[in-house]
Amino acid sequence: MNPSNSAPDYAQRRAQLAAAIGPKGIAIVPTAPEQQRNRDADFLYRSDSYFYYLTGFTEPQATLVITGDGKATLFCAPKDLEREIWDGFRLGPEAAPGQLGVDAAFSMTVLDTQMPALLDGCDAVWYPFATHKGLETRVDGWLGSVRARVRFGTLCPEQQRDLCGPLDEMRLIKDAHEQATMRRAAQISAGAHIRAMQMSARMLREGQDVREYHLDAELLHEFRRHGSQYPAYGSIVAGGANACVLHYRADAGPIRPGELVLIDAGCELDGYASDITRTFPANGKFTGPQRALYELVLASQEAAIAVTRAGARFVDPHEATVKVLAQGMLDLGLLDKNKVGTLADVIESRAYFQFYMHRTGHWLGMDVHDCGGYNEPSELGQFSERKDPLSGALIKDRPSRILKAGMVLTIEPGIYVRPSPGVPEQFHNIGIRIEDDAIVTDTGCELISRGVPVGVDEIEALMRG
Ligand code: GLY
Ligand code: MN
Ligand code: MN
């Protein structure tokens, strides 16, 4: 079988985690709680990423316990015909070992009574810190029950450790199955961007009143049509000046000919996110100033892509981007050479920050801003201190993470021009970001989101059709 089509090996992941917590460790991984939206309506349920990564189990009300000897115990919702009539099928603890490969399963109703026995004799209890409201208190309660019986010979774990450490390291490198799912998610999202671009041009050609929500509807249609469960994050569909609001959401703003549209949207597929941004002319034809800025952002993205490969540092694409953008800002007159000096000065003083105020990428995986440290673990002790030129705050610079094959990150430079004295008027209110998803390989990176074109001519051709 092609390994990219094989099922995820959850048991192998659990075994790897068991090895990481030591022979007397115990790990507790709850899934996400159900969340009320308002009165009788809940938000659509979405499992906890860590829990899903270790089980593939999507029911709410469940907790996984792994012990250092390699045993996995699942607590899950008990079978209940009446609840199943209202809410749907429950696997139940009787069927869970056969279905999920765990060693034992119990009803969630006995979690509090079973946990002290599972904790007794362990040296460290591991759970994800600061991710599940109330979990710390609950663990304290279980540990209190173990301590209350020390005169009867129980042995209480002495350490509480953050499970995010070992789990984040595991999730940072995507296996063949994860990569295949992410390729497919990116492909669906690319199709959705194409659909929104074409709809924008078509509706404007037909003289319709086009709104941001019209394009958002195209994205959602394409996501769901291909089996995506939901958008991986709130879609940004920003017409004109709205593109300069970094966390803008799809709303009712007008899509006007002559203006740009920035769409940052990606679907989630089987637990994995995609994250794509395209910026395009609403009616399919770039104006001169739009094109000049767009080509600058694209050139900066190309510079970032060129340095993304195993062995490079996470920060390298950002630094490559900044160099190109800062030079372009000087060349196009966004920054006044007489005021800000040379390219080196602009980088040193961070003068480019006026128009480029975010980083060039982040890890991508089950979470859109995926887990995983951005400092190199083997060099954590090293740091240098400097004063931030803009805020004056003291910054500790640590060696950036060395990229490895199988890591997935976004490459997303942008430029956002708010009207300001001295800034050429032709660029006012233009916001551009270009974002692609990259799997790091030994020799470079695989861009999995290029199913939607990025070049000026290709975008114009696409929107004419
Ligand atoms: N869509 C979120 C981001 O680009 O980081
Ligand atoms: Mn992103
Ligand atoms: Mn994005």
CSV table of C-alpha atoms and ligand atoms in Angstrom, one decimal:
chain,number,residue,atom,x,y,z
A,1,MET,CA,0.0,0.0,0.0
A,2,ASN,CA,1.1,3.5,-0.6
A,3,PRO,CA,2.2,4.7,2.8
A,4,SER,CA,0.5,8.1,2.3
A,5,ASN,CA,-2.8,6.3,2.1
A,6,SER,CA,-2.3,4.1,5.1
A,7,ALA,CA,-4.4,4.8,8.3
A,8,PRO,CA,-2.7,6.8,11.0
A,9,ASP,CA,-1.0,4.5,13.5
A,10,TYR,CA,-2.5,5.8,16.8
A,11,ALA,CA,-1.1,2.9,18.8
A,12,GLN,CA,2.4,3.8,17.6
A,13,ARG,CA,1.9,7.4,18.6
A,14,ARG,CA,0.7,6.3,22.1
A,15,ALA,CA,3.7,4.0,22.4
A,16,GLN,CA,6.1,6.9,21.5
A,17,LEU,CA,4.5,9.1,24.1
A,18,ALA,CA,4.7,6.4,26.7
A,19,ALA,CA,8.4,6.1,26.1
A,20,ALA,CA,8.8,9.9,26.4
A,21,ILE,CA,7.2,10.1,29.9
A,22,GLY,CA,9.4,7.4,31.4
A,23,PRO,CA,8.5,4.0,32.8
A,24,LYS,CA,6.7,5.4,35.9
A,25,GLY,CA,5.1,8.4,34.2
A,26,ILE,CA,1.4,8.8,33.6
A,27,ALA,CA,-0.2,11.0,30.9
A,28,ILE,CA,-3.7,12.4,31.0
A,29,VAL,CA,-5.3,13.8,27.8
A,30,PRO,CA,-8.9,15.0,27.9
A,31,THR,CA,-10.7,15.8,24.7
A,32,ALA,CA,-12.3,19.2,24.2
A,33,PRO,CA,-15.5,20.1,26.1
A,34,GLU,CA,-18.7,20.8,24.3
A,35,GLN,CA,-19.2,24.6,24.1
A,36,GLN,CA,-22.5,26.4,24.4
A,37,ARG,CA,-23.1,29.1,21.8
A,38,ASN,CA,-26.2,30.6,23.3
A,39,ARG,CA,-29.2,29.1,25.2
A,40,ASP,CA,-30.0,25.7,23.6
A,41,ALA,CA,-27.4,26.0,20.8
A,42,ASP,CA,-23.9,24.6,21.0
A,43,PHE,CA,-20.9,25.4,18.8
A,44,LEU,CA,-20.2,22.7,16.3
A,45,TYR,CA,-18.1,20.1,18.2
A,46,ARG,CA,-14.4,19.9,17.5
A,47,SER,CA,-12.2,17.4,19.3
A,48,ASP,CA,-9.0,18.4,21.2
A,49,SER,CA,-6.1,18.2,18.8
A,50,TYR,CA,-3.8,16.2,21.2
A,51,PHE,CA,-6.6,13.7,22.0
A,52,TYR,CA,-7.5,13.2,18.4
A,53,TYR,CA,-3.8,12.8,17.5
A,54,LEU,CA,-3.5,9.9,19.9
A,55,THR,CA,-6.9,8.2,19.4
A,56,GLY,CA,-8.6,9.3,16.2
A,57,PHE,CA,-11.7,9.3,18.4
A,58,THR,CA,-14.1,12.2,17.7
A,59,GLU,CA,-16.8,11.8,20.4
A,60,PRO,CA,-17.0,14.4,23.2
A,61,GLN,CA,-16.7,13.5,26.8
A,62,ALA,CA,-13.6,11.3,26.8
A,63,THR,CA,-10.2,11.2,28.4
A,64,LEU,CA,-7.2,9.1,27.5
A,65,VAL,CA,-4.7,7.9,30.1
A,66,ILE,CA,-1.3,6.5,29.0
A,67,THR,CA,1.1,4.9,31.5
A,68,GLY,CA,4.8,4.6,31.1
A,69,ASP,CA,4.5,0.8,30.7
A,70,GLY,CA,2.7,1.5,27.4
A,71,LYS,CA,-0.9,0.8,28.5
A,72,ALA,CA,-3.7,3.1,27.2
A,73,THR,CA,-6.9,3.4,29.1
A,74,LEU,CA,-9.9,5.3,27.6
A,75,PHE,CA,-12.7,6.9,29.5
A,76,CYS,CA,-15.6,7.6,27.2
A,77,ALA,CA,-19.4,8.3,27.2
A,78,PRO,CA,-21.3,5.1,28.2
A,79,LYS,CA,-23.9,3.6,25.9
A,80,ASP,CA,-27.3,5.3,26.6
A,81,LEU,CA,-30.1,4.6,24.2
A,82,GLU,CA,-32.1,7.7,25.2
A,83,ARG,CA,-29.1,10.1,24.7
A,84,GLU,CA,-28.2,8.3,21.5
A,85,ILE,CA,-31.7,9.0,20.1
A,86,TRP,CA,-31.1,12.7,20.7
A,87,ASP,CA,-27.4,13.1,20.1
A,88,GLY,CA,-26.3,10.2,18.0
A,89,PHE,CA,-24.3,7.0,18.2
A,90,ARG,CA,-21.8,6.4,21.1
A,91,LEU,CA,-19.0,3.9,20.8
A,92,GLY,CA,-19.1,3.0,24.5
A,93,PRO,CA,-16.4,1.5,26.7
A,94,GLU,CA,-17.3,-2.1,25.8
A,95,ALA,CA,-16.5,-1.6,22.1
A,96,ALA,CA,-13.7,0.9,22.5
A,97,PRO,CA,-10.7,-1.5,22.9
A,98,GLY,CA,-11.7,-3.4,19.8
A,99,GLN,CA,-12.3,-0.3,17.7
A,100,LEU,CA,-9.5,2.0,18.9
A,101,GLY,CA,-6.8,-0.5,20.1
A,102,VAL,CA,-6.7,0.9,23.6
A,103,ASP,CA,-5.9,-1.7,26.4
A,104,ALA,CA,-8.9,-0.9,28.6
A,105,ALA,CA,-12.0,1.4,28.6
A,106,PHE,CA,-14.3,2.6,31.2
A,107,SER,CA,-17.3,5.0,31.4
A,108,MET,CA,-16.5,8.7,32.0
A,109,THR,CA,-18.7,8.4,35.1
A,110,VAL,CA,-16.0,6.5,36.9
A,111,LEU,CA,-13.1,8.7,35.9
A,112,ASP,CA,-12.8,10.4,39.4
A,113,THR,CA,-12.9,7.0,41.2
A,114,GLN,CA,-10.4,5.3,38.8
A,115,MET,CA,-7.8,8.0,38.5
A,116,PRO,CA,-6.4,7.8,42.0
A,117,ALA,CA,-5.7,4.0,41.5
A,118,LEU,CA,-4.0,4.8,38.1
A,119,LEU,CA,-1.9,7.5,39.7
A,120,ASP,CA,-0.8,5.4,42.7
A,121,GLY,CA,2.9,4.4,42.2
A,122,CYS,CA,3.7,6.8,39.4
A,123,ASP,CA,6.5,9.2,39.8
A,124,ALA,CA,5.2,12.0,37.5
A,125,VAL,CA,1.8,13.0,36.2
A,126,TRP,CA,1.9,14.6,32.8
A,127,TYR,CA,-1.0,16.6,31.3
A,128,PRO,CA,-1.3,19.5,28.9
A,129,PHE,CA,-0.8,22.7,30.9
A,130,ALA,CA,-3.0,25.7,30.3
A,131,THR,CA,-5.2,24.1,27.6
A,132,HIS,CA,-8.1,22.6,29.5
A,133,LYS,CA,-10.0,24.8,32.0
A,134,GLY,CA,-10.2,23.3,35.4
A,135,LEU,CA,-7.9,20.3,34.6
A,136,GLU,CA,-5.2,21.4,37.1
A,137,THR,CA,-7.8,21.5,39.9
A,138,ARG,CA,-9.1,18.1,38.9
A,139,VAL,CA,-5.6,16.6,38.9
A,140,ASP,CA,-5.0,18.1,42.3
A,141,GLY,CA,-8.1,16.5,43.5
A,142,TRP,CA,-7.0,13.0,42.3
A,143,LEU,CA,-3.6,13.5,43.7
A,144,GLY,CA,-5.2,14.5,47.0
A,145,SER,CA,-7.1,11.2,47.1
A,146,VAL,CA,-3.8,9.3,46.6
A,147,ARG,CA,-2.1,11.3,49.3
A,148,ALA,CA,-5.0,10.7,51.7
A,149,ARG,CA,-4.2,7.0,51.6
A,150,VAL,CA,-0.4,7.1,52.1
A,151,ARG,CA,-0.8,5.5,55.5
A,152,PHE,CA,-2.3,2.5,53.7
A,153,GLY,CA,0.8,2.3,51.5
A,154,THR,CA,-0.1,4.4,48.4
A,155,LEU,CA,2.7,6.3,46.6
A,156,CYS,CA,1.8,9.7,45.2
A,157,PRO,CA,3.5,11.1,42.1
A,158,GLU,CA,5.9,13.9,43.2
A,159,GLN,CA,6.0,15.8,39.9
A,160,GLN,CA,3.5,17.4,37.6
A,161,ARG,CA,4.9,17.9,34.1
A,162,ASP,CA,3.6,19.6,31.0
A,163,LEU,CA,2.6,17.0,28.4
A,164,CYS,CA,2.7,19.7,25.7
A,165,GLY,CA,6.5,19.4,25.6
A,166,PRO,CA,6.8,15.8,24.3
A,167,LEU,CA,3.5,15.9,22.3
A,168,ASP,CA,4.4,19.1,20.5
A,169,GLU,CA,7.7,17.6,19.5
A,170,MET,CA,5.9,14.6,18.0
A,171,ARG,CA,3.3,16.7,16.2
A,172,LEU,CA,5.9,19.1,14.7
A,173,ILE,CA,7.0,16.4,12.2
A,174,LYS,CA,4.1,15.3,10.1
A,175,ASP,CA,4.1,11.7,9.0
A,176,ALA,CA,3.1,10.4,5.6
A,177,HIS,CA,-0.6,10.2,6.5
A,178,GLU,CA,-0.6,13.7,7.9
A,179,GLN,CA,1.1,15.1,4.9
A,180,ALA,CA,-1.4,13.5,2.6
A,181,THR,CA,-4.3,14.9,4.5
A,182,MET,CA,-2.7,18.4,4.5
A,183,ARG,CA,-2.1,18.2,0.7
A,184,ARG,CA,-5.7,17.4,0.2
A,185,ALA,CA,-6.9,20.1,2.6
A,186,ALA,CA,-4.7,22.7,0.7
A,187,GLN,CA,-6.0,21.5,-2.6
A,188,ILE,CA,-9.6,22.0,-1.5
A,189,SER,CA,-8.8,25.4,-0.2
A,190,ALA,CA,-7.0,26.4,-3.4
A,191,GLY,CA,-10.1,25.4,-5.4
A,192,ALA,CA,-12.2,27.6,-3.0
A,193,HIS,CA,-10.0,30.6,-3.6
A,194,ILE,CA,-10.3,30.2,-7.4
A,195,ARG,CA,-14.0,30.0,-7.0
A,196,ALA,CA,-14.2,33.2,-5.0
A,197,MET,CA,-11.9,35.1,-7.4
A,198,GLN,CA,-14.0,34.0,-10.4
A,199,MET,CA,-17.3,34.9,-8.7
A,200,SER,CA,-16.0,38.4,-7.8
A,201,ALA,CA,-15.1,39.1,-11.4
A,202,ARG,CA,-18.3,37.6,-12.8
A,203,MET,CA,-20.7,39.4,-10.4
A,204,LEU,CA,-19.0,42.7,-11.2
A,205,ARG,CA,-19.1,42.1,-14.9
A,206,GLU,CA,-22.8,41.5,-14.5
A,207,GLY,CA,-23.2,44.8,-12.6
A,208,GLN,CA,-24.2,43.2,-9.3
A,209,ASP,CA,-23.8,44.7,-5.8
A,210,VAL,CA,-21.0,42.4,-4.6
A,211,ARG,CA,-20.3,42.0,-0.9
A,212,GLU,CA,-17.6,40.2,1.1
A,213,TYR,CA,-20.2,37.6,2.2
A,214,HIS,CA,-20.9,36.6,-1.4
A,215,LEU,CA,-17.2,35.5,-1.7
A,216,ASP,CA,-17.3,33.9,1.8
A,217,ALA,CA,-20.3,31.8,0.6
A,218,GLU,CA,-18.2,30.5,-2.3
A,219,LEU,CA,-15.4,29.4,0.0
A,220,LEU,CA,-17.8,27.6,2.3
A,221,HIS,CA,-19.5,25.9,-0.6
A,222,GLU,CA,-16.3,24.6,-2.0
A,223,PHE,CA,-15.0,23.5,1.5
A,224,ARG,CA,-18.1,21.5,2.3
A,225,ARG,CA,-18.6,20.1,-1.2
A,226,HIS,CA,-15.3,18.3,-0.8
A,227,GLY,CA,-15.9,16.9,2.7
A,228,SER,CA,-14.1,19.5,4.8
A,229,GLN,CA,-15.8,19.6,8.2
A,230,TYR,CA,-15.4,23.4,8.7
A,231,PRO,CA,-13.1,26.3,8.0
A,232,ALA,CA,-9.8,26.0,9.9
A,233,TYR,CA,-10.3,29.5,11.3
A,234,GLY,CA,-12.5,32.5,10.7
A,235,SER,CA,-12.2,33.4,7.0
A,236,ILE,CA,-10.9,36.8,6.2
A,237,VAL,CA,-12.6,38.3,3.1
A,238,ALA,CA,-11.6,41.9,3.0
A,239,GLY,CA,-12.5,44.4,0.3
A,240,GLY,CA,-10.4,47.5,-0.3
A,241,ALA,CA,-9.1,49.2,2.8
A,242,ASN,CA,-10.4,46.4,5.1
A,243,ALA,CA,-7.4,44.4,3.9
A,244,CYS,CA,-5.2,46.6,6.2
A,245,VAL,CA,-7.0,45.2,9.3
A,246,LEU,CA,-5.0,42.1,9.9
A,247,HIS,CA,-7.7,40.2,11.8
A,248,TYR,CA,-10.7,41.4,9.7
A,249,ARG,CA,-13.5,38.8,9.2
A,250,ALA,CA,-15.7,38.2,6.2
A,251,ASP,CA,-18.5,40.8,6.7
A,252,ALA,CA,-20.8,42.9,4.5
A,253,GLY,CA,-18.2,45.3,3.1
A,254,PRO,CA,-18.5,46.2,-0.6
A,255,ILE,CA,-16.3,44.6,-3.3
A,256,ARG,CA,-15.6,47.4,-5.7
A,257,PRO,CA,-14.0,47.4,-9.2
A,258,GLY,CA,-10.6,49.0,-9.0
A,259,GLU,CA,-10.0,47.8,-5.5
A,260,LEU,CA,-8.2,44.7,-4.3
A,261,VAL,CA,-9.7,41.8,-2.3
A,262,LEU,CA,-7.7,39.9,0.3
A,263,ILE,CA,-9.0,36.5,1.2
A,264,ASP,CA,-7.2,34.5,3.9
A,265,ALA,CA,-9.2,31.2,4.2
A,266,GLY,CA,-8.5,27.5,4.5
A,267,CYS,CA,-10.5,24.5,5.3
A,268,GLU,CA,-10.0,21.9,8.0
A,269,LEU,CA,-10.0,18.4,6.7
A,270,ASP,CA,-10.1,15.4,9.1
A,271,GLY,CA,-8.4,17.4,11.8
A,272,TYR,CA,-5.8,19.2,9.7
A,273,ALA,CA,-5.8,22.8,8.7
A,274,SER,CA,-4.8,24.6,5.5
A,275,ASP,CA,-4.1,28.4,5.5
A,276,ILE,CA,-4.0,30.3,2.2
A,277,THR,CA,-4.1,34.0,1.4
A,278,ARG,CA,-4.6,35.5,-2.0
A,279,THR,CA,-5.0,39.1,-2.9
A,280,PHE,CA,-6.6,39.9,-6.3
A,281,PRO,CA,-8.2,42.8,-8.1
A,282,ALA,CA,-12.0,42.6,-7.6
A,283,ASN,CA,-12.7,42.9,-11.3
A,284,GLY,CA,-9.7,40.9,-12.5
A,285,LYS,CA,-7.3,43.6,-13.6
A,286,PHE,CA,-4.5,45.1,-11.4
A,287,THR,CA,-3.9,48.8,-11.5
A,288,GLY,CA,-0.3,50.0,-11.8
A,289,PRO,CA,0.2,50.8,-8.1
A,290,GLN,CA,-1.5,47.6,-7.0
A,291,ARG,CA,0.7,45.6,-9.4
A,292,ALA,CA,3.8,47.3,-8.1
A,293,LEU,CA,3.1,46.4,-4.5
A,294,TYR,CA,1.8,42.9,-5.4
A,295,GLU,CA,5.0,42.0,-7.3
A,296,LEU,CA,7.1,43.2,-4.4
A,297,VAL,CA,5.2,41.0,-2.0
A,298,LEU,CA,5.5,38.1,-4.4
A,299,ALA,CA,9.2,38.6,-4.8
A,300,SER,CA,9.6,38.6,-1.1
A,301,GLN,CA,7.7,35.4,-0.9
A,302,GLU,CA,9.9,33.8,-3.5
A,303,ALA,CA,13.0,34.9,-1.5
A,304,ALA,CA,11.5,33.2,1.5
A,305,ILE,CA,10.6,30.0,-0.3
A,306,ALA,CA,14.2,29.8,-1.8
A,307,VAL,CA,15.7,29.5,1.7
A,308,THR,CA,13.1,27.1,3.2
A,309,ARG,CA,14.7,23.7,3.4
A,310,ALA,CA,15.9,21.2,6.0
A,311,GLY,CA,18.9,22.6,7.8
A,312,ALA,CA,17.8,26.2,7.5
A,313,ARG,CA,16.5,28.1,10.5
A,314,PHE,CA,12.8,28.9,11.1
A,315,VAL,CA,13.7,32.6,11.0
A,316,ASP,CA,15.5,32.5,7.6
A,317,PRO,CA,12.4,32.9,5.4
A,318,HIS,CA,11.3,35.9,7.6
A,319,GLU,CA,14.7,37.5,7.2
A,320,ALA,CA,14.8,36.9,3.5
A,321,THR,CA,11.3,38.4,3.2
A,322,VAL,CA,12.2,41.5,5.2
A,323,LYS,CA,15.2,42.2,3.0
A,324,VAL,CA,13.2,42.2,-0.2
A,325,LEU,CA,10.3,44.1,1.3
A,326,ALA,CA,12.4,46.8,2.9
A,327,GLN,CA,14.4,47.4,-0.3
A,328,GLY,CA,11.1,47.6,-2.2
A,329,MET,CA,9.7,50.1,0.3
A,330,LEU,CA,12.7,52.3,-0.4
A,331,ASP,CA,12.5,51.9,-4.1
A,332,LEU,CA,8.8,52.7,-4.3
A,333,GLY,CA,9.0,55.6,-2.0
A,334,LEU,CA,6.9,54.1,0.8
A,335,LEU,CA,10.0,54.9,3.0
A,336,ASP,CA,11.9,58.0,2.5
A,337,LYS,CA,15.7,57.3,2.1
A,338,ASN,CA,16.5,60.7,3.4
A,339,LYS,CA,14.7,59.9,6.7
A,340,VAL,CA,15.3,56.2,7.2
A,341,GLY,CA,18.7,55.7,5.5
A,342,THR,CA,19.9,52.6,3.8
A,343,LEU,CA,18.5,49.1,3.6
A,344,ALA,CA,20.7,48.0,6.5
A,345,ASP,CA,19.4,51.0,8.5
A,346,VAL,CA,15.8,50.1,7.7
A,347,ILE,CA,16.3,46.5,8.9
A,348,GLU,CA,18.2,47.6,12.0
A,349,SER,CA,15.6,50.2,13.0
A,350,ARG,CA,12.7,48.1,11.9
A,351,ALA,CA,11.3,51.1,10.0
A,352,TYR,CA,9.6,48.6,7.6
A,353,PHE,CA,7.3,47.7,10.5
A,354,GLN,CA,5.0,50.5,9.5
A,355,PHE,CA,4.0,48.4,6.5
A,356,TYR,CA,4.9,44.9,7.5
A,357,MET,CA,4.1,44.2,11.1
A,358,HIS,CA,3.8,40.4,11.3
A,359,ARG,CA,6.1,37.4,11.0
A,360,THR,CA,6.4,35.5,7.8
A,361,GLY,CA,5.1,32.2,8.9
A,362,HIS,CA,4.0,29.8,11.6
A,363,TRP,CA,3.8,26.0,12.0
A,364,LEU,CA,0.7,24.5,10.4
A,365,GLY,CA,-0.9,21.2,11.3
A,366,MET,CA,-4.0,20.2,13.3
A,367,ASP,CA,-4.1,23.7,14.7
A,368,VAL,CA,-3.8,26.6,12.2
A,369,HIS,CA,-1.1,28.1,14.4
A,370,ASP,CA,0.2,24.7,15.2
A,371,CYS,CA,2.1,23.6,18.3
A,372,GLY,CA,5.9,23.3,18.4
A,373,GLY,CA,8.7,25.4,19.7
A,374,TYR,CA,10.3,28.1,17.6
A,375,ASN,CA,13.7,27.9,19.4
A,376,GLU,CA,16.2,25.2,18.6
A,377,PRO,CA,15.9,22.7,21.5
A,378,SER,CA,19.5,21.7,21.3
A,379,GLU,CA,20.6,25.4,21.8
A,380,LEU,CA,18.1,26.6,24.4
A,381,GLY,CA,20.8,27.7,26.8
A,382,GLN,CA,22.2,30.2,24.3
A,383,PHE,CA,20.8,33.7,24.0
A,384,SER,CA,21.8,37.3,23.4
A,385,GLU,CA,20.1,40.4,24.7
A,386,ARG,CA,19.2,43.5,22.7
A,387,LYS,CA,17.0,46.5,22.9
A,388,ASP,CA,14.0,46.5,20.5
A,389,PRO,CA,14.5,49.6,18.4
A,390,LEU,CA,10.8,50.5,18.4
A,391,SER,CA,9.5,49.6,21.8
A,392,GLY,CA,12.8,49.8,23.8
A,393,ALA,CA,11.9,46.5,25.5
A,394,LEU,CA,14.8,44.1,26.3
A,395,ILE,CA,14.5,41.1,23.9
A,396,LYS,CA,16.2,37.8,24.4
A,397,ASP,CA,17.3,36.3,21.1
A,398,ARG,CA,17.6,32.5,21.1
A,399,PRO,CA,18.8,30.4,18.2
A,400,SER,CA,15.8,29.8,15.9
A,401,ARG,CA,14.6,26.2,15.3
A,402,ILE,CA,16.5,24.2,12.7
A,403,LEU,CA,14.0,23.0,10.1
A,404,LYS,CA,13.7,19.3,9.4
A,405,ALA,CA,11.9,17.4,6.7
A,406,GLY,CA,8.3,16.8,7.5
A,407,MET,CA,7.8,20.1,9.3
A,408,VAL,CA,5.0,22.2,7.8
A,409,LEU,CA,4.9,26.0,7.9
A,410,THR,CA,3.2,28.9,6.2
A,411,ILE,CA,5.1,31.5,4.1
A,412,GLU,CA,3.0,34.7,4.2
A,413,PRO,CA,4.6,38.0,3.6
A,414,GLY,CA,2.4,41.1,3.2
A,415,ILE,CA,2.3,44.8,2.9
A,416,TYR,CA,-0.4,47.1,4.5
A,417,VAL,CA,-0.4,50.8,3.6
A,418,ARG,CA,-2.5,52.9,5.9
A,419,PRO,CA,-2.8,56.6,4.8
A,420,SER,CA,-0.1,58.6,6.5
A,421,PRO,CA,1.8,61.8,5.8
A,422,GLY,CA,4.6,61.2,3.4
A,423,VAL,CA,3.3,57.9,2.1
A,424,PRO,CA,2.5,58.2,-1.7
A,425,GLU,CA,-1.2,58.5,-2.1
A,426,GLN,CA,-1.4,56.0,-4.9
A,427,PHE,CA,-0.6,53.2,-2.4
A,428,HIS,CA,-3.1,54.3,0.3
A,429,ASN,CA,-5.4,51.7,1.7
A,430,ILE,CA,-3.8,48.8,-0.3
A,431,GLY,CA,-3.4,45.7,1.8
A,432,ILE,CA,-1.7,42.6,0.2
A,433,ARG,CA,-0.7,39.3,1.6
A,434,ILE,CA,0.3,36.1,-0.2
A,435,GLU,CA,0.3,32.9,1.9
A,436,ASP,CA,1.3,29.4,0.9
A,437,ASP,CA,1.7,26.2,2.9
A,438,ALA,CA,5.0,24.4,2.7
A,439,ILE,CA,6.2,21.0,3.7
A,440,VAL,CA,9.9,21.1,4.4
A,441,THR,CA,12.0,18.6,2.5
A,442,ASP,CA,15.7,17.8,2.5
A,443,THR,CA,16.4,19.8,-0.6
A,444,GLY,CA,13.8,22.6,-0.3
A,445,CYS,CA,10.1,22.7,0.3
A,446,GLU,CA,6.9,21.5,-1.3
A,447,LEU,CA,4.3,24.2,-1.7
A,448,ILE,CA,1.0,22.3,-1.3
A,449,SER,CA,-1.3,25.3,-1.8
A,450,ARG,CA,-0.3,26.4,-5.3
A,451,GLY,CA,-3.4,24.9,-6.8
A,452,VAL,CA,-4.5,28.5,-6.8
A,453,PRO,CA,-2.2,30.7,-8.9
A,454,VAL,CA,-0.1,33.5,-7.5
A,455,GLY,CA,1.3,35.3,-10.5
A,456,VAL,CA,-0.2,38.5,-11.7
A,457,ASP,CA,-0.8,37.2,-15.3
A,458,GLU,CA,-2.2,33.9,-14.1
A,459,ILE,CA,-4.6,35.6,-11.7
A,460,GLU,CA,-5.8,38.0,-14.4
A,461,ALA,CA,-6.2,35.1,-16.9
A,462,LEU,CA,-8.2,33.1,-14.3
A,463,MET,CA,-10.5,36.0,-13.6
A,464,ARG,CA,-11.2,36.7,-17.3
A,465,GLY,CA,-12.5,33.2,-17.8
B,1,GLY,N1,-5.1,32.8,9.0
B,1,GLY,C1,-4.2,32.9,10.1
B,1,GLY,C2,-2.9,33.2,9.7
B,1,GLY,O1,-2.6,33.4,8.5
B,1,GLY,O2,-2.0,33.1,10.4
B,2,MN,MN,-1.1,31.8,8.4
B,3,MN,MN,-3.8,32.8,6.9
